[in-house]
Coordinates of C-alpha atoms and ligand atoms in Angstrom, one line a residue:
M541 CA 22.6 -25.3 11.3
A542 CA 21.7 -27.0 8.1
Q543 CA 19.5 -26.9 5.1
V544 CA 17.1 -29.7 4.6
T545 CA 16.5 -31.0 1.0
L546 CA 13.6 -33.2 0.0
T547 CA 13.9 -34.8 -3.4
N548 CA 11.0 -36.7 -4.9
V549 CA 9.8 -37.8 -1.5
T550 CA 6.9 -40.3 -1.5
K551 CA 5.2 -42.1 1.3
K552 CA 2.6 -44.8 0.7
F553 CA 0.6 -46.7 3.4
G554 CA -0.4 -49.8 1.4
D555 CA -2.1 -48.5 -1.7
F556 CA -2.7 -45.0 -0.2
T557 CA -0.3 -42.3 -1.2
A558 CA 0.0 -39.9 1.8
V559 CA 2.9 -37.9 0.4
N560 CA 3.3 -37.7 -3.4
D561 CA 6.7 -36.9 -5.0
I562 CA 7.5 -33.8 -2.9
S563 CA 10.7 -31.9 -3.8
M564 CA 11.6 -28.8 -1.7
E565 CA 14.6 -27.1 -0.3
I566 CA 14.3 -25.8 3.3
E567 CA 16.9 -23.1 3.6
D568 CA 19.5 -23.0 6.3
G569 CA 18.3 -20.9 9.3
K570 CA 14.9 -20.3 7.8
F571 CA 11.5 -20.9 9.4
T572 CA 9.5 -23.1 7.0
V573 CA 5.8 -24.0 7.6
L574 CA 4.0 -27.0 6.2
V575 CA 0.3 -26.0 6.1
G576 CA -2.8 -27.6 4.7
P577 CA -6.1 -29.2 5.7
S578 CA -6.3 -32.3 7.9
G579 CA -4.9 -35.4 6.1
C580 CA -2.9 -33.6 3.5
G581 CA 0.4 -35.3 4.5
K582 CA 2.1 -32.6 6.6
T583 CA 2.8 -34.7 9.7
T584 CA 3.9 -37.6 7.6
T585 CA 6.4 -35.4 5.8
L586 CA 7.7 -34.0 9.1
R587 CA 8.0 -37.6 10.5
M588 CA 10.0 -38.6 7.5
V589 CA 12.5 -35.8 8.1
A590 CA 12.6 -36.8 11.8
G591 CA 13.3 -40.5 10.8
L592 CA 10.1 -41.7 12.5
E593 CA 8.6 -42.8 9.2
E594 CA 10.5 -44.6 6.4
L595 CA 10.3 -43.2 2.8
T596 CA 8.7 -45.3 0.1
D597 CA 10.7 -43.4 -2.5
G598 CA 13.0 -40.3 -2.8
E599 CA 15.7 -38.8 -0.7
I600 CA 16.0 -36.5 2.3
R601 CA 19.3 -34.7 3.1
I602 CA 20.1 -32.7 6.2
G603 CA 23.0 -30.6 5.3
D604 CA 25.1 -32.6 2.9
R605 CA 24.2 -36.0 4.4
V606 CA 21.5 -38.3 3.0
V607 CA 19.6 -39.4 6.1
N608 CA 17.2 -42.0 4.7
R609 CA 18.9 -44.7 6.7
V610 CA 20.0 -42.7 9.6
P611 CA 18.1 -43.4 12.9
P612 CA 16.3 -40.4 14.5
K613 CA 18.8 -40.0 17.3
D614 CA 21.7 -39.6 14.9
R615 CA 20.0 -37.0 12.7
D616 CA 20.8 -34.0 14.9
I617 CA 17.2 -32.8 15.0
A618 CA 14.9 -32.0 17.9
M619 CA 11.1 -32.4 17.6
V620 CA 8.4 -30.8 19.6
F621 CA 5.1 -32.6 19.6
Q622 CA 1.5 -31.3 19.9
N623 CA 1.0 -33.3 23.2
Y624 CA 4.4 -32.1 24.6
A625 CA 5.4 -35.7 25.5
L626 CA 7.0 -34.7 28.8
Y627 CA 8.0 -37.3 31.3
P628 CA 5.3 -36.9 34.1
H629 CA 7.5 -38.2 36.9
M630 CA 10.5 -35.9 36.2
D631 CA 10.7 -32.2 37.2
V632 CA 11.2 -29.5 34.6
Y633 CA 15.0 -29.5 35.0
N634 CA 15.2 -33.2 34.4
N635 CA 12.8 -33.2 31.6
M636 CA 15.0 -30.7 29.8
A637 CA 18.3 -32.4 30.9
F638 CA 17.2 -36.0 30.0
G639 CA 18.3 -36.1 26.4
L640 CA 21.7 -34.6 27.3
K641 CA 22.2 -37.1 30.1
L642 CA 21.6 -40.0 27.7
R643 CA 24.3 -38.5 25.4
K644 CA 26.7 -38.5 28.4
T645 CA 27.1 -34.7 28.2
P646 CA 29.2 -33.4 31.2
K647 CA 27.1 -32.3 34.2
D648 CA 28.3 -28.7 34.1
E649 CA 27.5 -28.4 30.5
I650 CA 24.0 -29.8 31.0
K651 CA 23.4 -27.3 33.9
R652 CA 24.6 -24.4 31.7
R653 CA 22.4 -25.3 28.7
V654 CA 19.3 -26.0 30.8
Q655 CA 19.7 -22.7 32.7
E656 CA 20.2 -20.8 29.4
A657 CA 17.1 -22.4 27.8
A658 CA 15.0 -21.8 31.0
D659 CA 16.1 -18.1 31.0
L660 CA 15.2 -17.7 27.4
L661 CA 11.8 -19.2 27.9
G662 CA 11.0 -17.6 31.3
I663 CA 10.6 -20.8 33.2
E664 CA 13.5 -20.5 35.7
S665 CA 11.2 -20.5 38.7
K666 CA 9.6 -23.8 37.6
M667 CA 12.6 -26.0 37.5
K668 CA 11.5 -28.2 40.5
S669 CA 7.9 -28.5 39.3
K670 CA 6.4 -31.6 37.8
P671 CA 4.5 -31.3 34.4
R672 CA 1.1 -31.7 36.1
E673 CA 1.8 -28.6 38.2
L674 CA 2.3 -26.5 35.1
S675 CA -0.1 -24.6 32.8
G676 CA -0.5 -25.7 29.1
G677 CA 1.7 -22.8 28.0
Q678 CA 4.4 -23.6 30.6
R679 CA 4.4 -27.3 29.5
Q680 CA 4.8 -26.2 25.9
R681 CA 7.8 -24.0 27.0
V682 CA 9.4 -27.0 28.7
A683 CA 8.9 -29.1 25.5
V684 CA 10.5 -26.3 23.5
G685 CA 13.3 -26.0 26.1
R686 CA 14.1 -29.7 25.9
A687 CA 14.5 -29.2 22.1
I688 CA 16.7 -26.1 22.6
V689 CA 19.2 -27.6 25.0
R690 CA 20.1 -30.2 22.4
D691 CA 21.3 -27.4 20.1
P692 CA 20.2 -29.3 17.1
K693 CA 20.8 -28.5 13.4
V694 CA 17.0 -28.6 12.8
F695 CA 13.9 -28.0 14.9
L696 CA 10.8 -29.9 13.9
F697 CA 7.4 -28.7 15.4
D698 CA 4.2 -30.7 14.9
E699 CA 1.2 -28.5 15.7
P700 CA 2.8 -27.3 19.0
L701 CA 0.2 -24.8 19.8
S702 CA -3.0 -26.6 19.1
N703 CA -3.7 -27.6 22.7
L704 CA -3.6 -24.0 24.0
D705 CA -6.4 -21.6 24.3
A706 CA -6.7 -18.8 21.7
K707 CA -5.0 -16.1 23.7
L708 CA -2.1 -18.3 24.8
R709 CA -1.6 -19.5 21.2
V710 CA -1.1 -15.9 20.0
Q711 CA 1.4 -15.3 22.9
M712 CA 3.3 -18.5 22.3
R713 CA 3.4 -17.8 18.6
T714 CA 5.1 -14.5 19.2
E715 CA 7.5 -16.2 21.6
L716 CA 8.4 -18.8 19.0
E717 CA 9.1 -16.0 16.5
Q718 CA 11.4 -14.2 19.0
L719 CA 13.1 -17.5 19.7
H720 CA 13.8 -18.2 16.1
H721 CA 15.1 -14.7 15.6
K722 CA 17.6 -15.3 18.5
L723 CA 18.6 -18.8 17.6
Q724 CA 18.3 -18.8 13.8
T725 CA 18.0 -22.6 13.7
T726 CA 16.5 -24.2 10.6
T727 CA 12.9 -24.9 11.6
I728 CA 10.1 -27.0 10.0
Y729 CA 6.7 -26.3 11.5
V730 CA 3.5 -28.2 10.8
T731 CA 0.1 -26.5 11.3
H732 CA -3.4 -26.5 9.8
D733 CA -3.8 -22.9 10.8
Q734 CA -3.1 -20.5 8.0
V735 CA -2.7 -17.5 10.3
E736 CA 0.0 -19.4 12.2
A737 CA 1.6 -20.2 8.9
M738 CA 1.5 -16.7 7.6
T739 CA 2.8 -15.1 10.8
L740 CA 5.6 -17.6 11.5
G741 CA 6.9 -18.7 8.2
D742 CA 9.7 -17.2 6.1
R743 CA 8.3 -19.6 3.5
I744 CA 5.3 -21.7 3.6
A745 CA 4.4 -24.9 1.7
V746 CA 0.7 -25.2 1.1
M747 CA -0.2 -28.9 0.9
R748 CA -3.2 -30.8 -0.5
D749 CA -3.6 -34.5 -1.0
G750 CA 0.1 -35.2 -0.4
I751 CA 1.2 -32.6 -3.0
V752 CA 2.8 -29.3 -2.4
Q753 CA 0.6 -26.8 -4.2
Q754 CA 2.9 -23.8 -3.6
Y755 CA 6.1 -23.2 -1.8
A756 CA 6.7 -19.4 -1.4
S757 CA 6.8 -16.5 1.0
P758 CA 3.5 -15.8 2.9
Q759 CA 3.0 -12.6 0.9
E760 CA 3.6 -14.3 -2.4
T761 CA 1.0 -17.0 -1.6
Y762 CA -1.5 -14.3 -0.6
D763 CA -0.8 -12.0 -3.6
H764 CA -0.1 -14.6 -6.3
P765 CA -1.7 -17.9 -5.3
A766 CA -0.6 -20.7 -7.6
N767 CA -4.2 -22.0 -7.9
Q768 CA -7.7 -21.7 -6.6
F769 CA -7.0 -24.1 -3.7
V770 CA -4.2 -21.9 -2.3
A771 CA -6.2 -18.8 -3.0
G772 CA -9.1 -20.2 -0.9
F773 CA -6.8 -21.6 1.9
I774 CA -4.6 -18.5 2.5
G775 CA -6.5 -15.5 3.9
S776 CA -9.3 -15.1 6.4
P777 CA -12.2 -14.7 5.7
A778 CA -11.5 -16.8 2.6
M779 CA -11.4 -15.4 -0.9
N780 CA -14.8 -15.2 -2.6
F781 CA -15.2 -17.3 -5.8
V782 CA -17.9 -16.4 -8.3
T783 CA -18.3 -17.7 -11.8
A784 CA -18.5 -15.2 -14.7
S785 CA -18.4 -15.1 -18.5
V786 CA -15.6 -13.3 -20.2
V787 CA -17.1 -10.9 -22.9
S788 CA -15.3 -8.5 -25.2
V789 CA -16.8 -5.0 -25.3
D790 CA -15.2 -2.2 -27.3
G791 CA -11.8 -3.8 -27.1
T792 CA -11.8 -4.4 -23.4
S793 CA -12.7 -7.6 -21.6
Q794 CA -15.6 -7.6 -19.2
L795 CA -16.4 -10.2 -16.5
K796 CA -20.2 -10.6 -16.5
S797 CA -22.5 -12.4 -14.1
E798 CA -26.0 -11.9 -12.7
G799 CA -24.7 -9.7 -9.9
F800 CA -21.9 -7.8 -11.5
D801 CA -20.2 -6.4 -14.6
L802 CA -16.5 -5.8 -14.0
E803 CA -13.9 -4.4 -16.3
L804 CA -10.9 -6.7 -16.6
Q805 CA -7.9 -4.4 -16.0
R806 CA -5.2 -7.0 -15.5
A807 CA -3.6 -8.6 -18.6
S808 CA -3.6 -12.3 -19.1
A809 CA -0.6 -14.1 -20.6
Q810 CA -2.9 -16.6 -22.3
P811 CA -6.3 -16.4 -24.0
L812 CA -9.1 -16.7 -21.4
P813 CA -11.8 -19.3 -21.6
E814 CA -15.4 -18.2 -22.0
A815 CA -16.2 -18.9 -18.4
V816 CA -13.9 -18.2 -15.4
V817 CA -13.9 -18.3 -11.7
V818 CA -13.4 -14.7 -10.3
G819 CA -11.5 -14.6 -7.0
I820 CA -12.2 -11.5 -4.9
R821 CA -10.8 -11.2 -1.4
P822 CA -13.3 -9.9 1.2
E823 CA -10.9 -7.0 2.0
D824 CA -10.9 -6.0 -1.7
L825 CA -14.6 -5.0 -1.5
S826 CA -15.6 -1.6 -0.1
G827 CA -18.7 0.5 0.2
P828 CA -21.6 0.5 0.0
V829 CA -21.4 2.7 -3.1
D830 CA -24.1 4.2 -5.4
G831 CA -22.9 3.4 -8.9
E832 CA -23.2 0.0 -10.6
K833 CA -20.0 0.3 -12.5
N834 CA -17.4 -2.3 -11.4
A835 CA -19.4 -3.1 -8.3
L836 CA -21.0 -6.3 -6.9
R837 CA -24.7 -6.2 -6.1
I838 CA -25.2 -8.1 -2.8
Q839 CA -28.4 -9.1 -1.1
V840 CA -27.3 -9.0 2.6
T841 CA -28.1 -11.9 4.8
V842 CA -25.9 -11.4 7.9
T843 CA -23.6 -8.8 9.3
E844 CA -20.9 -9.3 11.9
Q845 CA -19.2 -6.4 13.7
L846 CA -15.6 -7.3 14.6
G847 CA -14.6 -3.8 15.8
H848 CA -11.8 -3.5 13.3
S849 CA -14.0 -4.4 10.4
L850 CA -17.6 -5.2 9.5
L851 CA -18.2 -8.6 7.8
V852 CA -21.1 -8.6 5.5
Y853 CA -22.4 -11.9 4.2
G854 CA -24.8 -12.1 1.3
E855 CA -25.7 -13.4 -2.1
C856 CA -24.5 -12.0 -5.4
G857 CA -26.5 -13.5 -8.3
G858 CA -27.2 -16.6 -6.3
Q859 CA -23.5 -17.0 -5.2
Q860 CA -22.4 -16.7 -1.6
V861 CA -20.0 -13.8 -0.9
V862 CA -18.5 -12.1 2.2
A863 CA -17.1 -8.6 2.4
S864 CA -14.8 -7.1 5.0
L865 CA -15.8 -3.4 5.2
D866 CA -14.9 -0.4 7.2
P867 CA -16.4 -1.0 10.7
H868 CA -18.4 2.2 10.5
S869 CA -20.2 1.3 7.3
K870 CA -24.0 1.4 7.5
V871 CA -25.4 -1.9 6.2
D872 CA -28.7 -3.5 7.0
V873 CA -29.7 -7.1 6.7
D874 CA -32.3 -8.0 4.0
T875 CA -31.3 -5.0 1.8
S876 CA -29.5 -4.9 -1.5
I877 CA -26.2 -3.0 -1.6
L878 CA -23.5 -2.3 -4.2
L879 CA -19.9 -2.9 -3.2
S880 CA -17.0 -1.5 -5.2
V881 CA -14.3 -4.1 -6.3
N882 CA -10.6 -3.4 -6.3
L883 CA -9.9 -4.4 -9.9
Q884 CA -6.2 -4.5 -9.5
T885 CA -6.3 -7.4 -7.1
I886 CA -8.9 -9.7 -8.6
H887 CA -7.8 -13.2 -9.6
L888 CA -9.1 -15.4 -12.3
F889 CA -9.1 -19.2 -12.2
D890 CA -9.8 -21.9 -14.7
P891 CA -13.1 -23.5 -13.7
E892 CA -11.9 -27.0 -14.8
T893 CA -8.3 -27.2 -13.7
E894 CA -8.4 -24.5 -10.9
A895 CA -5.2 -23.1 -12.3
T896 CA -4.5 -19.4 -11.9
L897 CA -5.2 -17.5 -15.1
I898 CA -4.6 -14.0 -13.7
Ligands
ATP1043 P1 -3.6 -33.7 10.5 O1 -3.6 -32.2 10.5 O2 -5.0 -34.2 10.6 O3 -2.6 -34.3 11.4 P2 -1.8 -34.2 8.2 O4 -1.8 -33.3 7.1 O5 -0.7 -34.1 9.2 O6 -3.2 -34.2 9.0 P3 -1.0 -36.9 8.0 O7 -1.0 -37.3 9.4 O8 0.4 -36.7 7.4 O9 -1.9 -35.7 7.7 O10 -1.7 -38.1 7.2 C1 -1.8 -38.1 5.8 C2 -2.7 -39.2 5.3 O11 -2.0 -40.4 5.6 C3 -4.0 -39.3 6.1 O12 -5.0 -39.7 5.2 C4 -3.8 -40.4 7.1 O13 -5.0 -41.1 7.4 C5 -2.8 -41.3 6.4 N1 -1.9 -42.0 7.3 C6 -1.1 -41.4 8.2 N2 -0.4 -42.3 8.9 C7 -0.8 -43.5 8.5 C8 -0.5 -44.9 8.9 N3 0.4 -45.2 9.8 N4 -1.2 -45.9 8.3 C9 -2.1 -45.6 7.3 N5 -2.4 -44.3 6.9 C10 -1.8 -43.3 7.5

């Protein structure tokens, strides 16, 4: 096992900067997820750790060793790709054994390691099958098995579940969690799916335009997003953003807009600007309620019953909002309702810089 350290890592393709001065420490034995929208530089970062992409600037260490000039095969890493990259003409056993054979590992040792990985992944009965005879989930298990048998210092996963259907994704996600719990191998995992990031990661790095916006535990990114981008990316449905003026009334600060008048109960370390973006998570709205005090007035446009919650979409003073309510709430489309706001969990952002104010 090993920790992976990125120091001022930059990657340029011509004039375009895909990864911009990233520094982060990936702790030994932890599961770290790189997450962000398409094109934010996650895969490029992972490929630099793997040695498949050269750095333009900066340094990557695996353990104590600087690996910038070390070829991929000598980095003691194993990578699992989105498209599995299995050898179609080899059966499952040989797909898993291939890397070890190349390394001239003794035959008995190969057999033992492949058997162990197959047991762990529940594919013992498929050892003689060719990849085309396997389901998507089974193929993905073989790809993971091929990484496990190498017993590497670091696992690298690039969107390994995105070719699977929704149900299988959830199942494989849980299996990967269990696997990491058993093996405790340092893992870097790339995904654009924030649910995958939240559920799998000990820590997650939220990326945008080649820059890490926040590197923290999943709960920290949810509770204390570093900026409006992270706040909007983590959580589903996404956090609502509504603009408001900050007004002082009888010694307290009020957040005022056309659809609401909220008392600011959280202290700010700095003076607030006159206008702010108020961030309210859909799950921090409840109701409908009767009183206007600390409530949002919403003109309902659509409702969606999910069984475990009722999603209510609407307009609040001309701004789009969504609320996640108790599934038994009575809400009709084309009516105006009041929803109570959890004042302890609202966030404020600077409308110009998108920085978190509260
Ligand atoms: P996705 O989820 O779509 O895979 P990503 O966050 O993994 O996105 P990268 O694949 O790392 O993004 O790409 C980051 C940026 O670098 C993108 O704008 C991409 O077009 C660009 N890029 C990646 N590889 C190359 C290349 N070989 N040549 C030129 N530009 C590249």
